[in-house]
Amino acid sequence: MYPPQSPPPPPPYTYVPAPLPLPRPPRRWWQHPALIITALVVLPPAGIALAWTSQWERTQKILATVLSGVWFLIPLLSDAPKETGAEGKAQPAAASAAPAPSSSPPPSPTPTPTPSAEPQMPSTVGRPYAQAEKTVEELIDGDLKALSAYADVTLPADHGTWLVCFQDVTAGSRLVAQSAAPVVHLVAPDTACPATPGTDLRPKPAAPEPAPTTAAPTTAPEPDDDGTGGSGGGNVSYKNCTAVKAAGAAPIHRGDPGYGRHLDRDGDGVGCER
């Protein structure tokens, strides 16, 4: 057998230098960092384009793009500023100063009519008196006067639940606090309103008419006070005015059949006038 052979010695170490990095291209004037940052703030779209053509790292380019885009979108998403009062007034002032001054004075502006501050009478018909009174007192510093709609019905002290049938002041008319209080006419609940205020709820029965009495004519009438005879002509005479009215001859005049001074109390030639 052959004796074992030793391995060959390793080759000597040879130093190999590392490759040098490639030289960076020269920086142009538009790639200057100060110019790019200014463009990103003043004109974001141009600044973003310059940032991506610069020699910055990719991370720096992305960060610059995001920040400049947010800065560009903030004014677009916010509301448009409103005109302040000073700016709004300055515009008409400048417009009024534009025309050349004239010798004649400007026409005085026509006064704008201001709406009347006087309250108006509400419609209270059909409402309870307490509610109508509260509504009127809120409009003027005064009370609402209440009367009964029926002449023969007395208004109680507590009439808040009584209903309004009529109001003297028309709805929509102006109310003046110094004038007389408005008047309303009330009826009790569950009572119908009359046709006009002051009507009787229970009409009085008509008085029976007296039975007509006809005085028998006499041939010799009673003499008048002046002694001229008892009648104005004919054979008719009346004892009193009741007989004249029953005969349908009232009023009776001097010269009419049956006229006498006892029928003419005031002596004016006309008897039984009433």
Coordinates of C-alpha atoms in Angstrom, one line a residue:
M1 CA 0.0 0.0 0.0
Y2 CA 1.0 3.5 -0.7
P3 CA 1.5 5.9 2.2
P4 CA -1.2 8.7 2.5
Q5 CA -0.5 11.9 0.7
S6 CA -0.9 15.3 2.3
P7 CA -3.3 17.8 0.6
P8 CA -1.8 20.6 -1.5
P9 CA -1.2 23.9 0.3
P10 CA -3.9 26.6 -0.4
P11 CA -3.0 29.3 -2.9
P12 CA -1.8 32.5 -1.5
Y13 CA -4.5 35.2 -0.6
T14 CA -5.0 37.8 -3.2
Y15 CA -6.7 41.1 -2.2
V16 CA -9.4 42.2 -4.6
P17 CA -10.6 45.8 -4.0
A18 CA -14.4 46.5 -3.8
P19 CA -16.0 48.1 -6.8
L20 CA -16.3 51.9 -6.4
P21 CA -19.9 53.3 -6.5
L22 CA -20.9 54.9 -9.7
P23 CA -20.7 58.6 -9.7
R24 CA -24.1 60.4 -9.4
P25 CA -25.1 62.6 -12.3
P26 CA -24.7 66.3 -11.8
R27 CA -27.6 68.1 -10.2
R28 CA -29.6 70.4 -12.4
W29 CA -30.9 73.8 -11.2
W30 CA -34.5 72.6 -11.1
Q31 CA -33.4 69.7 -8.8
H32 CA -32.2 72.1 -6.0
P33 CA -34.0 71.1 -2.7
A34 CA -34.9 74.8 -1.9
L35 CA -36.6 75.2 -5.2
I36 CA -38.5 72.0 -4.9
I37 CA -39.7 72.7 -1.4
T38 CA -40.8 76.2 -2.4
A39 CA -42.7 74.7 -5.4
L40 CA -44.4 72.1 -3.1
V41 CA -45.7 74.9 -0.9
V42 CA -46.6 77.6 -3.4
L43 CA -47.7 75.4 -6.4
P44 CA -48.1 71.8 -5.2
P45 CA -48.7 70.2 -8.7
A46 CA -45.4 71.6 -10.1
G47 CA -43.6 70.8 -6.8
I48 CA -44.6 67.2 -6.9
A49 CA -43.4 66.9 -10.5
L50 CA -40.0 68.4 -9.6
A51 CA -39.7 66.2 -6.5
W52 CA -40.0 63.0 -8.6
T53 CA -37.3 64.3 -11.0
S54 CA -35.0 65.1 -8.1
Q55 CA -32.2 62.9 -6.6
W56 CA -34.2 62.3 -3.4
E57 CA -34.8 58.9 -2.0
R58 CA -38.1 57.2 -3.0
T59 CA -39.3 57.5 0.6
Q60 CA -38.7 61.2 0.6
K61 CA -40.5 61.6 -2.7
I62 CA -43.6 59.8 -1.5
L63 CA -43.7 61.8 1.8
A64 CA -43.3 65.1 -0.1
T65 CA -46.1 64.1 -2.5
V66 CA -48.5 63.2 0.3
L67 CA -47.9 66.4 2.3
S68 CA -48.1 68.7 -0.7
G69 CA -51.3 67.0 -1.9
V70 CA -53.0 67.5 1.5
W71 CA -51.8 71.2 1.5
F72 CA -53.3 71.6 -2.0
L73 CA -56.7 70.0 -1.1
I74 CA -57.4 71.8 2.2
P75 CA -58.5 75.1 0.6
L76 CA -60.6 73.3 -2.0
L77 CA -62.5 71.2 0.6
S78 CA -63.1 74.1 3.0
D79 CA -66.1 76.5 2.6
A80 CA -65.7 79.7 0.6
P81 CA -65.2 82.6 3.0
K82 CA -68.2 84.8 3.5
E83 CA -68.1 88.5 2.9
T84 CA -67.7 90.4 6.1
G85 CA -69.9 93.4 6.9
A86 CA -67.0 95.8 6.3
E87 CA -66.3 94.4 2.9
G88 CA -69.9 94.4 1.9
K89 CA -70.3 98.0 2.9
A90 CA -67.1 99.1 1.2
Q91 CA -68.4 97.9 -2.2
P92 CA -71.6 100.2 -2.2
A93 CA -69.5 103.0 -0.9
A94 CA -67.1 102.7 -3.8
A95 CA -70.0 102.4 -6.3
S96 CA -71.6 105.5 -4.9
A97 CA -68.3 107.4 -5.2
A98 CA -68.0 106.6 -8.8
P99 CA -70.5 109.0 -10.4
A100 CA -69.4 112.6 -10.8
P101 CA -70.9 115.1 -8.4
S102 CA -73.7 117.2 -9.8
S103 CA -74.8 120.7 -8.9
S104 CA -78.4 119.6 -8.0
P105 CA -78.9 117.8 -4.7
P106 CA -79.8 114.1 -5.0
P107 CA -83.4 113.3 -4.5
S108 CA -84.4 112.3 -1.0
P109 CA -85.1 108.6 -0.6
T110 CA -88.7 107.6 -0.4
P111 CA -89.4 106.5 3.2
T112 CA -90.2 102.9 3.4
P113 CA -93.5 102.3 5.3
T114 CA -92.9 100.5 8.5
P115 CA -95.4 97.8 9.4
S116 CA -97.9 98.9 12.1
A117 CA -97.0 97.7 15.5
E118 CA -100.6 97.9 16.7
P119 CA -102.1 94.5 17.5
Q120 CA -105.2 93.2 15.7
M121 CA -108.4 92.0 17.3
P122 CA -108.6 88.2 17.1
S123 CA -111.8 86.2 16.4
T124 CA -113.3 85.1 19.7
V125 CA -116.7 83.9 18.5
G126 CA -117.4 80.4 19.6
R127 CA -114.6 80.3 22.2
P128 CA -115.0 80.3 26.0
Y129 CA -114.7 83.7 27.6
A130 CA -111.7 82.8 29.7
Q131 CA -109.7 81.8 26.7
A132 CA -110.8 84.8 24.7
E133 CA -110.0 87.1 27.6
K134 CA -106.5 85.7 27.9
T135 CA -105.9 86.1 24.1
V136 CA -106.9 89.8 24.2
E137 CA -104.9 90.6 27.3
E138 CA -101.8 89.2 25.7
L139 CA -102.3 91.7 22.8
I140 CA -103.2 94.9 24.7
D141 CA -102.8 96.1 28.3
G142 CA -106.5 96.0 29.0
D143 CA -109.5 93.8 29.9
L144 CA -112.2 92.2 27.7
K145 CA -115.7 93.4 28.7
A146 CA -118.4 90.8 28.8
L147 CA -122.2 91.2 28.5
S148 CA -125.0 88.7 28.3
A149 CA -126.3 88.1 24.8
Y150 CA -129.8 87.8 26.2
A151 CA -131.5 90.8 27.7
D152 CA -133.4 88.7 30.3
V153 CA -130.4 86.6 31.4
T154 CA -128.1 88.0 34.1
L155 CA -124.4 87.3 33.6
P156 CA -123.0 85.5 36.7
A157 CA -119.7 86.4 38.4
D158 CA -118.0 83.3 37.2
H159 CA -118.7 83.2 33.4
G160 CA -115.3 81.9 32.2
T161 CA -117.0 78.9 30.6
W162 CA -119.7 80.9 28.8
L163 CA -119.3 81.0 25.0
V164 CA -118.8 84.2 23.0
C165 CA -121.6 84.8 20.5
F166 CA -120.8 88.4 19.3
Q167 CA -117.9 90.8 19.5
D168 CA -118.2 94.5 19.0
V169 CA -114.7 94.9 17.5
T170 CA -114.5 93.1 14.1
A171 CA -111.8 90.5 13.9
G172 CA -108.7 91.9 12.2
S173 CA -109.3 95.5 13.3
R174 CA -106.5 97.3 15.1
L175 CA -106.6 97.4 18.9
V176 CA -105.4 100.4 20.7
A177 CA -104.5 100.0 24.4
Q178 CA -105.9 103.5 25.3
S179 CA -109.3 103.0 23.7
A180 CA -112.3 101.4 25.4
A181 CA -112.1 97.7 26.1
P182 CA -113.6 95.4 23.5
V183 CA -117.0 94.0 24.3
V184 CA -118.2 90.5 23.8
H185 CA -121.7 89.0 24.3
L186 CA -121.9 85.6 26.0
V187 CA -124.4 82.8 26.4
A188 CA -124.3 79.9 28.8
P189 CA -123.0 76.5 27.7
D190 CA -125.4 74.4 25.7
T191 CA -127.4 77.6 24.9
A192 CA -128.0 78.7 21.3
C193 CA -126.9 82.2 20.3
P194 CA -129.7 84.8 19.6
A195 CA -130.1 86.4 16.2
T196 CA -129.0 89.8 17.7
P197 CA -127.6 90.9 21.1
G198 CA -130.2 92.0 23.6
T199 CA -132.9 89.5 22.5
D200 CA -135.1 87.9 25.3
L201 CA -134.4 84.3 25.9
R202 CA -138.0 83.8 27.1
P203 CA -140.3 86.1 25.1
K204 CA -143.0 87.7 27.2
P205 CA -146.6 86.7 26.3
A206 CA -148.5 89.2 24.4
A207 CA -151.1 91.1 26.3
P208 CA -154.7 90.1 25.3
E209 CA -156.4 92.6 23.1
P210 CA -159.5 94.2 24.7
A211 CA -162.8 93.2 23.4
P212 CA -164.1 95.8 20.9
T213 CA -167.0 97.8 22.3
T214 CA -169.1 99.9 20.1
A215 CA -170.9 102.8 21.6
A216 CA -174.5 103.2 20.6
P217 CA -175.0 106.3 18.6
T218 CA -177.3 108.9 20.1
T219 CA -179.3 111.5 18.5
A220 CA -178.3 114.1 21.0
P221 CA -174.5 114.3 21.4
E222 CA -173.0 115.9 24.4
P223 CA -172.1 119.5 24.1
D224 CA -168.5 120.5 23.7
D225 CA -166.7 122.7 26.2
D226 CA -167.0 125.6 23.9
G227 CA -170.8 125.0 23.5
T228 CA -170.7 124.5 19.8
G229 CA -172.3 121.1 19.8
G230 CA -171.1 117.5 20.4
S231 CA -169.9 116.4 17.0
G232 CA -168.4 117.5 13.7
G233 CA -171.5 116.2 11.8
G234 CA -174.0 113.4 11.7
N235 CA -175.6 111.6 14.6
V236 CA -172.5 109.6 15.7
S237 CA -171.0 110.2 19.1
Y238 CA -168.3 108.4 21.2
K239 CA -168.1 108.3 24.9
N240 CA -164.3 108.0 25.0
C241 CA -161.2 107.2 23.0
T242 CA -161.7 103.5 23.7
A243 CA -164.9 103.6 21.7
V244 CA -163.2 105.6 18.9
K245 CA -160.4 103.0 18.6
A246 CA -162.9 100.1 18.8
A247 CA -164.8 101.7 15.9
G248 CA -161.6 102.1 13.9
A249 CA -161.9 105.9 13.7
A250 CA -158.8 106.9 15.7
P251 CA -157.3 109.4 15.4
I252 CA -160.5 111.5 14.9
H253 CA -160.2 115.0 13.5
R254 CA -162.3 118.1 14.0
G255 CA -165.2 117.9 11.5
D256 CA -165.3 114.1 11.5
P257 CA -168.6 112.4 12.6
G258 CA -168.4 111.8 16.4
Y259 CA -165.6 114.4 17.1
G260 CA -165.9 116.2 20.4
R261 CA -163.7 118.3 22.7
H262 CA -163.8 115.5 25.3
L263 CA -161.9 113.4 22.9
D264 CA -159.3 116.1 22.1
R265 CA -157.5 116.8 25.4
D266 CA -154.9 119.3 23.9
G267 CA -157.3 121.1 21.7
D268 CA -155.3 120.8 18.5
G269 CA -158.2 119.5 16.4
V270 CA -157.0 115.8 16.5
G271 CA -158.5 113.5 19.1
C272 CA -157.5 110.0 20.4
E273 CA -153.9 110.4 18.9
R274 CA -152.5 107.6 21.1

